[in-house]
XYZ file of C-alpha atoms in Angstrom:
644
model
C 9.387 10.069 24.114
C 9.198 11.957 21.081
C 8.554 15.861 21.470
C 5.870 17.695 19.524
C 6.855 19.471 16.230
C 8.051 23.197 17.469
C 5.494 24.807 15.271
C 2.742 23.363 17.249
C 4.030 24.544 20.632
C 2.310 27.987 20.314
C -0.828 26.399 19.527
C -0.620 24.112 22.441
C 0.162 27.002 24.865
C -2.685 29.292 23.467
C -4.951 26.256 23.921
C -4.082 26.158 27.618
C -5.817 29.621 28.125
C -9.284 28.555 27.327
C -10.974 25.176 27.677
C -13.452 23.688 25.126
C -16.438 21.524 25.915
C -14.863 19.092 28.295
C -16.765 15.834 28.799
C -15.027 14.821 31.921
C -17.898 15.553 33.947
C -20.131 13.262 32.186
C -20.044 9.420 33.137
C -20.714 8.686 29.488
C -17.716 10.790 28.117
C -19.860 13.489 26.523
C -20.132 16.976 27.341
C -23.149 17.847 29.686
C -23.876 20.956 27.876
C -26.562 21.080 25.454
C -25.829 21.362 21.562
C -26.536 24.564 19.516
C -29.928 25.058 18.121
C -30.421 24.681 14.357
C -31.551 28.227 13.966
C -28.364 30.478 13.850
C -26.781 33.657 12.535
C -24.150 32.701 9.843
C -20.837 34.354 9.802
C -17.601 33.710 7.804
C -15.642 30.904 8.393
C -11.942 31.818 9.523
C -10.336 28.776 10.985
C -7.076 27.834 9.623
C -7.660 24.217 10.341
C -10.829 24.089 8.508
C -10.083 26.226 5.649
C -10.579 23.584 3.056
C -14.053 22.480 3.863
C -16.742 22.629 1.360
C -18.533 25.772 2.802
C -17.574 29.192 3.676
C -20.115 30.333 6.586
C -20.345 28.980 10.166
C -22.158 29.950 13.380
C -21.935 30.371 17.112
C -22.354 29.007 19.473
C -20.941 25.748 17.933
C -22.430 22.194 18.309
C -19.902 22.055 21.209
C -20.919 25.284 22.730
C -17.776 27.532 21.862
C -19.372 30.833 21.294
C -16.235 32.468 19.755
C -13.423 31.844 17.093
C -10.997 32.217 19.649
C -12.862 29.761 22.100
C -12.653 27.273 19.312
C -9.199 28.023 18.379
C -8.033 27.614 22.059
C -9.811 24.209 22.426
C -8.266 20.988 22.852
C -10.566 19.453 20.338
C -9.107 21.927 17.868
C -5.603 21.442 18.645
C -6.440 17.498 18.249
C -7.526 18.094 14.772
C -4.558 20.212 13.890
C -2.062 17.515 15.024
C -4.106 14.162 14.504
C -2.434 13.638 10.832
C 0.952 13.536 12.607
C -0.330 11.273 15.492
C -1.799 8.698 12.865
C 0.966 9.077 10.371
C -1.346 10.225 7.603
C -3.982 7.558 8.162
C -7.817 8.751 7.781
C -6.423 12.120 6.698
C -7.969 14.510 5.696
C -11.095 12.729 6.544
C -11.331 12.898 10.347
C -10.129 16.600 10.199
C -12.965 17.486 7.735
C -15.575 15.499 9.772
C -14.216 17.062 13.199
C -14.665 20.470 11.471
C -18.092 19.757 10.605
C -18.660 19.708 14.488
C -16.205 22.561 15.398
C -17.215 24.938 12.591
C -20.716 23.735 11.687
C -22.065 24.487 8.310
C -24.711 27.378 8.259
C -26.975 28.232 5.312
C -29.820 30.501 5.148
C -29.652 31.281 9.086
C -29.611 27.416 9.773
C -27.034 25.003 10.707
C -26.715 21.922 8.781
C -25.353 18.839 10.523
C -23.147 16.321 9.184
C -24.607 12.882 8.206
C -24.345 10.166 10.773
C -23.806 7.494 8.156
C -20.794 9.091 7.040
C -19.613 9.309 10.603
C -20.150 5.702 11.212
C -18.387 4.593 8.156
C -15.424 6.882 9.144
C -15.266 5.388 12.551
C -15.404 1.846 11.449
C -12.553 2.394 8.920
C -10.497 4.397 11.344
C -10.894 3.051 14.731
C -7.919 0.483 14.400
C -5.604 3.518 13.595
C -6.728 4.813 17.153
C -6.455 1.532 18.796
C -2.915 1.165 17.464
C -1.561 4.212 19.380
C -3.736 3.420 22.393
C -6.106 6.485 21.897
C -9.626 6.645 22.490
C -12.245 7.701 19.713
C -12.812 11.645 20.164
C -15.922 12.167 22.027
C -16.931 15.063 19.747
C -16.989 12.483 16.814
C -20.112 10.799 18.408
C -22.162 9.803 15.525
C -25.153 9.592 17.696
C -24.848 13.118 19.389
C -23.570 15.591 16.921
C -24.758 13.867 13.360
C -28.050 13.546 11.757
C -29.798 11.463 9.286
C -30.718 12.432 5.630
C -34.450 13.113 6.655
C -33.079 15.886 8.769
C -31.333 17.522 5.956
C -27.839 16.217 6.700
C -24.672 16.639 4.272
C -21.551 14.894 3.334
C -18.561 16.626 5.092
C -16.106 14.318 2.805
C -17.614 15.226 -0.383
C -14.741 17.588 -1.152
C -12.344 14.486 -1.084
C -14.256 13.016 -4.435
C -13.079 16.594 -6.065
C -15.001 15.936 -8.982
C -14.174 12.322 -9.441
C -17.638 11.327 -10.013
C -18.095 13.648 -12.880
C -17.551 11.602 -16.164
C -15.443 12.875 -18.967
C -16.697 12.179 -22.438
C -14.386 10.781 -25.158
C -13.671 12.913 -28.043
C -16.500 12.612 -30.453
C -16.407 9.858 -32.924
C -14.001 7.718 -31.032
C -15.287 4.227 -29.920
C -15.151 3.100 -26.280
C -11.783 1.199 -26.703
C -9.928 4.316 -27.702
C -6.844 5.002 -25.441
C -5.679 8.616 -24.958
C -2.054 8.717 -24.898
C -1.851 11.749 -22.255
C -0.877 12.832 -18.977
C -3.573 12.132 -16.245
C -4.031 14.177 -13.249
C -5.244 12.436 -10.268
C -8.652 12.900 -11.115
C -8.669 12.013 -14.797
C -6.727 8.744 -13.541
C -9.583 7.963 -11.176
C -12.181 8.454 -13.492
C -10.433 6.326 -16.281
C -9.995 3.353 -13.944
C -13.650 3.474 -12.811
C -15.050 3.961 -16.384
C -12.876 1.056 -17.344
C -14.009 -1.234 -14.522
C -17.740 -0.214 -15.288
C -17.328 -1.327 -19.026
C -15.959 -4.724 -17.821
C -17.792 -5.234 -14.712
C -17.863 -8.784 -15.207
C -14.058 -9.189 -15.145
C -12.958 -5.869 -13.223
C -13.561 -3.587 -10.349
C -11.690 -0.738 -8.676
C -10.893 -0.669 -5.006
C -8.556 1.378 -2.660
C -5.941 0.178 -0.330
C -5.487 3.219 1.609
C -4.863 6.769 1.469
C -1.749 8.864 0.683
C -0.729 11.474 3.488
C -2.614 14.030 1.795
C -5.676 11.908 1.787
C -5.762 10.690 -1.928
C -6.978 7.229 -2.528
C -4.274 4.629 -3.622
C -6.717 3.099 -6.429
C -6.212 -0.294 -7.741
C -7.841 -1.802 -10.758
C -8.423 -5.515 -10.793
C -8.865 -7.998 -13.425
C -9.994 -11.495 -12.762
C -12.922 -14.029 -13.906
C -14.210 -13.358 -10.499
C -13.063 -9.682 -9.393
C -13.143 -9.400 -5.781
C -12.184 -12.809 -4.510
C -9.308 -14.974 -4.556
C -9.867 -18.223 -6.753
C -8.386 -21.369 -5.594
C -5.195 -22.047 -7.673
C -5.257 -18.848 -9.501
C -2.080 -16.783 -8.920
C -2.025 -13.233 -7.972
C 0.122 -10.615 -9.733
C 0.407 -6.809 -8.700
C 2.093 -3.984 -11.037
C 2.947 -0.881 -9.126
C 3.693 2.658 -10.752
C 4.854 5.972 -9.529
C 6.373 5.026 -6.074
C 8.333 8.006 -6.765
C 6.096 10.904 -7.735
C 8.307 12.350 -10.608
C 8.840 9.034 -12.315
C 5.418 9.079 -14.096
C 5.818 6.716 -17.259
C 4.839 3.883 -15.243
C 1.708 5.574 -13.893
C 0.584 6.064 -17.403
C 1.633 2.710 -18.571
C -0.506 0.909 -16.086
C -3.515 3.229 -16.893
C -3.171 2.290 -20.740
C -2.944 -1.535 -19.737
C -6.002 -1.494 -17.725
C -7.803 0.215 -20.844
C -5.785 -2.419 -23.174
C -6.902 -5.308 -20.931
C -10.658 -4.431 -20.783
C -11.123 -3.607 -24.430
C -8.998 -6.571 -25.827
C -10.929 -8.857 -23.638
C -14.353 -7.721 -24.953
C -13.012 -7.905 -28.670
C -12.284 -11.689 -27.987
C -8.363 -11.496 -27.956
C -7.698 -15.018 -27.100
C -4.217 -14.415 -25.428
C -5.921 -11.622 -23.218
C -8.965 -13.629 -22.444
C -6.965 -16.667 -21.394
C -4.464 -14.471 -18.986
C -7.537 -12.957 -17.328
C -9.526 -16.115 -16.908
C -6.304 -17.755 -15.210
C -4.817 -15.037 -13.336
C -5.848 -12.319 -10.971
C -4.035 -8.977 -12.027
C -3.806 -5.939 -9.676
C -2.778 -2.439 -11.267
C -1.666 0.367 -8.736
C -1.011 3.128 -11.180
C -0.031 5.670 -8.506
C 1.539 4.661 -5.267
C 2.520 8.193 -4.477
C -0.051 10.363 -6.026
C 0.877 13.611 -3.574
C 4.404 13.686 -4.938
C 2.792 13.351 -8.581
C 1.092 16.614 -7.813
C 4.190 18.404 -7.111
C 5.833 16.838 -10.212
C 3.092 17.619 -12.423
C 2.907 21.263 -11.290
C 6.300 21.913 -12.846
C 5.246 19.834 -15.875
C 7.210 17.638 -18.515
C 10.403 18.715 -19.541
C 10.561 21.193 -16.660
C 10.630 18.833 -13.814
C 13.732 18.466 -11.696
C 15.562 15.325 -11.100
C 14.000 15.202 -7.747
C 11.127 17.413 -7.691
C 8.016 15.352 -6.185
C 10.258 12.262 -5.785
C 9.219 11.905 -1.996
C 5.682 11.730 -0.643
C 4.038 14.531 1.364
C 6.105 13.830 4.252
C 9.176 13.977 2.513
C 9.821 10.281 2.671
C 11.329 8.462 -0.067
C 8.891 5.440 -0.407
C 11.358 3.088 -1.758
C 13.627 3.504 1.320
C 10.747 3.543 3.827
C 10.237 -0.249 3.751
C 11.619 -2.326 6.834
C 15.190 -3.482 6.437
C 14.837 -7.132 6.296
C 17.804 -7.637 4.234
C 20.417 -6.993 6.941
C 18.467 -9.428 9.157
C 18.527 -12.061 6.184
C 22.318 -11.804 5.920
C 22.603 -12.350 9.842
C 20.264 -15.379 9.937
C 21.900 -16.793 6.507
C 25.079 -17.237 8.336
C 23.635 -19.431 10.807
C 23.268 -23.268 9.706
C 19.614 -24.702 9.897
C 18.046 -21.323 10.717
C 14.892 -20.264 8.646
C 15.668 -17.047 6.676
C 12.375 -16.539 4.730
C 9.190 -14.591 5.885
C 11.443 -12.496 8.281
C 8.970 -10.501 10.894
C 9.218 -6.962 10.835
C 11.193 -5.586 13.780
C 9.299 -3.927 16.524
C 11.632 -1.035 16.123
C 10.526 -0.068 12.853
C 7.418 1.160 13.915
C 8.968 3.603 16.149
C 10.415 5.583 13.207
C 8.293 7.747 10.611
C 6.392 5.090 8.453
C 4.475 6.728 5.269
C 0.734 5.699 4.969
C 1.514 4.701 1.546
C 4.051 2.065 2.807
C 1.556 0.886 5.575
C -1.125 0.500 2.834
C 1.177 -1.683 0.394
C 2.164 -3.713 3.404
C -1.339 -4.355 4.471
C -2.330 -5.110 0.883
C 0.261 -7.778 0.861
C -0.883 -9.432 4.036
C -4.412 -9.500 2.459
C -3.745 -11.014 -0.742
C -1.287 -14.042 -1.414
C 0.853 -12.341 -4.247
C 3.186 -14.556 -6.229
C 4.785 -12.017 -8.822
C 5.136 -8.159 -8.795
C 6.893 -5.495 -10.758
C 7.643 -1.964 -9.354
C 7.876 0.692 -12.620
C 10.511 3.413 -12.167
C 12.142 5.974 -14.437
C 15.608 7.327 -14.764
C 17.187 4.659 -16.807
C 16.435 1.870 -19.030
C 17.037 -1.552 -17.267
C 15.524 -4.149 -15.158
C 16.866 -4.965 -11.789
C 16.165 -7.691 -9.251
C 16.834 -8.278 -5.582
C 18.746 -8.198 -3.490
C 19.085 -4.353 -3.641
C 21.317 -4.176 -0.407
C 24.736 -5.233 -0.616
C 25.556 -8.150 1.695
C 28.593 -5.886 2.773
C 27.106 -2.654 3.738
C 30.221 -0.611 2.923
C 30.263 -1.872 -0.633
C 28.130 0.635 -2.796
C 28.206 -1.834 -5.529
C 28.447 -5.650 -4.889
C 26.618 -8.530 -6.732
C 24.262 -9.888 -3.747
C 21.969 -12.566 -5.209
C 19.039 -13.947 -3.453
C 18.766 -17.926 -3.220
C 16.357 -17.617 -6.277
C 18.831 -15.989 -8.356
C 18.153 -18.162 -11.500
C 14.359 -17.440 -11.482
C 14.822 -13.847 -10.920
C 17.119 -13.587 -13.923
C 14.450 -15.367 -15.861
C 11.846 -13.043 -14.657
C 14.127 -9.921 -15.629
C 14.693 -11.299 -18.945
C 11.047 -11.961 -19.763
C 10.704 -8.137 -19.602
C 13.894 -7.018 -21.271
C 14.082 -9.576 -23.737
C 10.923 -8.329 -25.780
C 11.690 -4.823 -25.054
C 12.871 -3.358 -28.350
C 14.948 -0.500 -26.683
C 16.620 -2.653 -24.060
C 17.615 -4.844 -26.975
C 18.860 -2.147 -29.052
C 22.794 -2.828 -29.633
C 23.717 0.748 -29.483
C 25.876 1.720 -26.518
C 25.183 5.119 -26.849
C 21.330 4.966 -26.157
C 19.730 5.360 -22.734
C 20.714 2.295 -20.776
C 23.501 1.426 -23.140
C 25.788 0.956 -20.293
C 23.742 -2.129 -19.524
C 23.854 -3.535 -22.880
C 26.812 -6.386 -22.136
C 24.346 -7.611 -19.198
C 21.466 -8.025 -21.570
C 19.735 -4.735 -19.967
C 19.178 -6.600 -16.415
C 21.111 -6.351 -13.452
C 21.236 -7.223 -9.815
C 20.049 -4.325 -7.871
C 23.132 -4.220 -5.156
C 25.491 -4.717 -8.241
C 24.107 -1.624 -9.675
C 23.960 0.525 -6.411
C 23.199 -0.380 -2.840
C 20.212 0.943 -0.870
C 18.262 -0.290 2.131
C 14.465 -0.020 2.829
C 13.313 -1.017 -0.717
C 10.146 -2.618 -1.605
C 11.389 -5.474 -3.566
C 13.698 -6.747 -0.836
C 10.696 -6.559 1.655
C 8.598 -8.335 -0.808
C 11.033 -11.559 -1.241
C 11.957 -11.549 2.587
C 8.380 -10.894 4.268
C 6.003 -12.845 1.686
C 5.956 -15.422 -1.087
C 6.149 -12.546 -3.552
C 9.111 -12.083 -6.154
C 9.343 -8.590 -7.327
C 11.644 -6.931 -10.025
C 12.120 -3.127 -10.614
C 11.751 -1.790 -14.125
C 13.423 1.333 -15.191
C 11.147 2.605 -18.161
C 13.605 5.303 -19.537
C 16.171 8.127 -19.009
C 13.686 11.024 -18.939
C 11.410 10.711 -15.694
C 8.501 12.916 -16.755
C 8.518 12.484 -20.554
C 6.825 14.799 -22.773
C 3.120 13.785 -23.978
C 4.322 13.149 -27.600
C 6.659 10.499 -26.320
C 3.938 8.300 -24.333
C 2.709 6.272 -27.055
C 6.209 5.199 -28.285
C 6.881 4.278 -24.582
C 3.610 2.311 -24.638
C 4.490 0.410 -27.527
C 7.973 -0.424 -26.192
C 6.379 -1.779 -22.896
C 2.935 -3.188 -23.745
C 4.503 -6.861 -24.698
C 7.007 -6.697 -22.066
C 4.268 -6.080 -19.526
C 2.247 -8.946 -20.767
C 5.115 -11.336 -21.017
C 6.009 -10.462 -17.304
C 2.616 -11.301 -16.167
C 2.478 -14.585 -18.130
C 5.652 -15.662 -16.167
C 3.501 -16.003 -12.960
C 2.604 -19.674 -14.450
C 6.037 -20.726 -14.496
C 6.967 -23.275 -11.942
C 4.443 -25.500 -9.764
C 1.290 -25.107 -8.067
C -1.033 -27.248 -5.943
C -2.720 -28.001 -2.773
C -1.643 -28.990 0.578
C -4.018 -31.124 2.795
C -4.280 -33.424 5.469
C -5.540 -36.968 5.085
C -9.132 -35.791 5.445
C -8.621 -33.311 2.596
C -8.797 -30.279 4.883
C -6.503 -27.669 3.611
C -3.256 -26.870 5.577
C -2.767 -23.170 5.630
C 0.798 -21.746 6.201
C 2.421 -24.908 5.685
C 5.952 -24.422 4.056
C 6.926 -25.589 0.399
C 10.571 -26.093 0.305
C 12.905 -26.965 -2.719
C 16.202 -28.662 -2.113
C 19.191 -26.395 -2.925
C 17.292 -23.042 -2.545
C 17.091 -21.656 1.122
C 13.830 -19.781 0.848
C 10.434 -21.559 1.635
C 7.029 -20.270 0.433
C 3.942 -20.847 2.217
C 0.280 -21.902 1.507
C -2.386 -19.456 1.437
C -5.567 -19.893 4.121
C -7.187 -22.216 1.505
C -4.044 -24.424 1.294
C -3.144 -23.348 -2.139
C 0.673 -22.560 -3.291
C 2.563 -21.369 -5.995
C 6.267 -21.840 -6.521
C 8.125 -19.943 -9.150
C 10.773 -22.209 -10.464
C 13.413 -22.425 -13.556
C 13.219 -25.434 -15.568
C 15.081 -28.542 -14.474
C 14.780 -31.266 -11.797
C 13.852 -30.221 -8.394
C 13.359 -31.901 -5.042
C 10.231 -30.592 -3.383
C 9.324 -30.810 0.113
C 5.997 -29.821 1.750
C 6.246 -29.477 5.726
C 3.758 -28.257 8.571
C 3.999 -28.555 12.383
C 2.151 -31.604 13.500
C 2.767 -33.448 10.342
C 5.132 -35.609 8.607
C 7.108 -33.964 5.844
C 6.317 -35.316 2.108
C 9.024 -35.169 -0.580
C 8.443 -35.356 -4.281
C 10.862 -35.016 -7.273
C 9.656 -32.595 -9.843
C 10.805 -31.975 -13.358
C 9.948 -28.910 -15.202
C 10.665 -28.857 -19.022
C 12.254 -25.796 -20.386
C 9.259 -24.794 -22.728
C 6.680 -25.429 -20.150
C 4.760 -22.403 -20.001
C 2.003 -23.532 -17.509
C 2.637 -24.498 -14.006
C 2.764 -28.165 -13.170
C 0.075 -29.417 -10.722
C 2.081 -30.844 -7.585
C -0.297 -31.665 -4.457
C 0.673 -32.805 -0.877
C -1.303 -34.936 1.474
C 0.433 -34.598 4.852
C -0.075 -37.320 7.490
C -0.028 -36.309 11.176
C 2.696 -37.427 13.304
C 1.746 -40.548 15.442
C 4.027 -40.221 18.510
C 6.264 -38.215 20.315
C 6.693 -34.440 20.323
C 6.089 -32.607 17.083
C 9.032 -32.375 14.767
C 9.597 -30.063 12.020
C 12.457 -27.787 10.312
C 14.185 -25.456 12.610
C 13.304 -21.739 11.950
C 13.710 -18.266 13.524
C 11.339 -17.525 16.211
C 11.577 -14.087 17.941
C 13.011 -15.213 20.936
C 15.332 -17.774 19.337
C 15.890 -21.071 17.268
C 13.107 -23.400 16.299
C 9.270 -23.299 15.696
C 7.266 -21.858 13.074
C 7.332 -17.855 12.666
C 4.257 -15.911 13.770
C 1.596 -15.868 11.333
C 1.790 -12.335 9.200
C -1.849 -11.440 10.429
C -0.809 -11.306 13.889
C 1.710 -8.376 13.492
C -0.108 -5.480 13.661
C 0.516 -2.749 10.977
C -0.492 -0.087 13.148
C 1.884 -1.460 15.961
C 2.593 1.490 18.160
C 5.733 3.141 17.578
C 6.954 3.272 21.321
C 6.095 1.196 24.076
C 4.228 2.018 26.949
C 4.942 0.696 30.250
C 2.628 0.013 33.356
C 0.569 3.215 34.007
C 2.709 5.737 31.863
C 0.882 7.989 29.459
C 1.018 6.921 25.658
C 3.893 8.725 23.639
C 1.321 11.271 22.120
C 0.528 12.685 25.208
C 3.377 14.911 25.195
C 1.446 17.007 22.368
C -1.056 18.054 24.892
C 1.083 18.344 28.416
C 1.111 22.277 28.124
C -2.831 22.536 28.124
C -2.688 21.939 32.031
C -6.037 21.247 33.398
C -7.816 21.036 29.944
C -5.744 18.355 28.716
C -7.979 15.884 26.727
C -8.015 13.037 29.131
C -11.098 11.906 27.172
C -8.472 10.612 24.694
C -6.922 8.287 27.102
C -8.309 4.670 27.313
C -7.266 3.893 31.023
């Protein structure tokens, strides 16, 4: 059982001295004492955990009948708020803390208490309940939306308004400039959000923004999407994602994706046939900043002053590109066994027992929700394109060529970027990235340097997605005057790379009645890596030019084999459909695979592996792992957090 951080022990001991409003006596789980009256005497708010709320005056007694500041600080409710972001590993932070503060330290204005809005509480509970369920924790009684919150007609307020931090305030473009104007500057988090939202509003018929989750410090991981039908997966339309700023101090990728979003919108509206064709046939998702918290650290130092590592990690001091499950080691083990499936490898249970960043969880959940085909992660520090595997097949070797079964396709993807990048093709060996010149400015990741827990290896081994890593330059935080040149160097490579999603084959897998067969396997002879069909039965298989034997396979059906020839100049995916016939007699036969318990069978469907899987198992009757945070509270332990 993991002990609580030492810094919390003093707070826990103090909390044992005095109880808060305990609901244990109420069969419905709520305190039997009445709530505070609306009229009150306002006093200064001096609670450390609630120091960043949008108001500075509170009142006693509180909504939980705490009559003094000391009573609040020693309560189990207050202790919970101070440790909740650790228990949920950053999920719903700081939203839950701010919501809880609105109850423990109610807002006081003009001698009256203003309650938080019920609809805000309800929306947050719907979003955050899975995080509590994942660690077997009950929803806190004092966040009962019906008891301690009110409606707009009663003058409620939104306790989460600060999280927007001015994001809804529109910044006007410099006078005289058209809407298509792109400002080649560094963007703060608030500026980035405003630009993306403004861009989505200009191109509302082909674009929308959405959040895939929150960073540890509570910033939205905002994505802008481009598609002929934004917000939905279209049959046979491939999905592409581009991710920037996974390391907070590597900022060029963040800016390139902000510029790319504006460029795609403007050029579509201007009638650019290439961009219109691309957006009408492809669904593109841009996540400019996967690590907005780290960026804030780097930006505080500024361009030209930023250290090589300042802001690299997230707010938990985790390197996000070392935080994904190590499936590559498992792949090497499985690959040595004949006939065993080595794709779509499950996340090992022990992975969840460690520290998993909320940003990492958000990206993995994103990958589960959308059938991505192609991806690129934009970095800084060198000038080269690398591709999987990033982890050496011999762990002791720091540098060792370690190809995937799709080595040929990955080299084509990497070259699609490097071959049209003017600086990557510059013949000078003295330039940034000159040491990769003889390799064509592309390299197998493990042949450069080996590391585990990378995002690209995870994409390939856990899903259908092929991801490359692009190092955009030797300066991680370039000066503002360099940004336009960097954009000019990378605009065409980015477009050329995205267009590569249409290489290979695509199609439908159906049964004899025309019903789609989801999770069917598409195999290619000579390439030991299968992809699977999406829920609607459609699939995309990136393949290099040449002749290929393609097999469609699903449990309970006979396999279907087709020969496919892909011409070298073919730039649109060939349509190859499969109609599977049910097996007539005898037991089901299908290709062997790697189950959790041994050989044979199909892997568990991805959506059956909870991303919030508890990090330590509980055994019959024992308390969950997080109970150790509250053991020193004695008789005032928050038993209302226990589900059973």
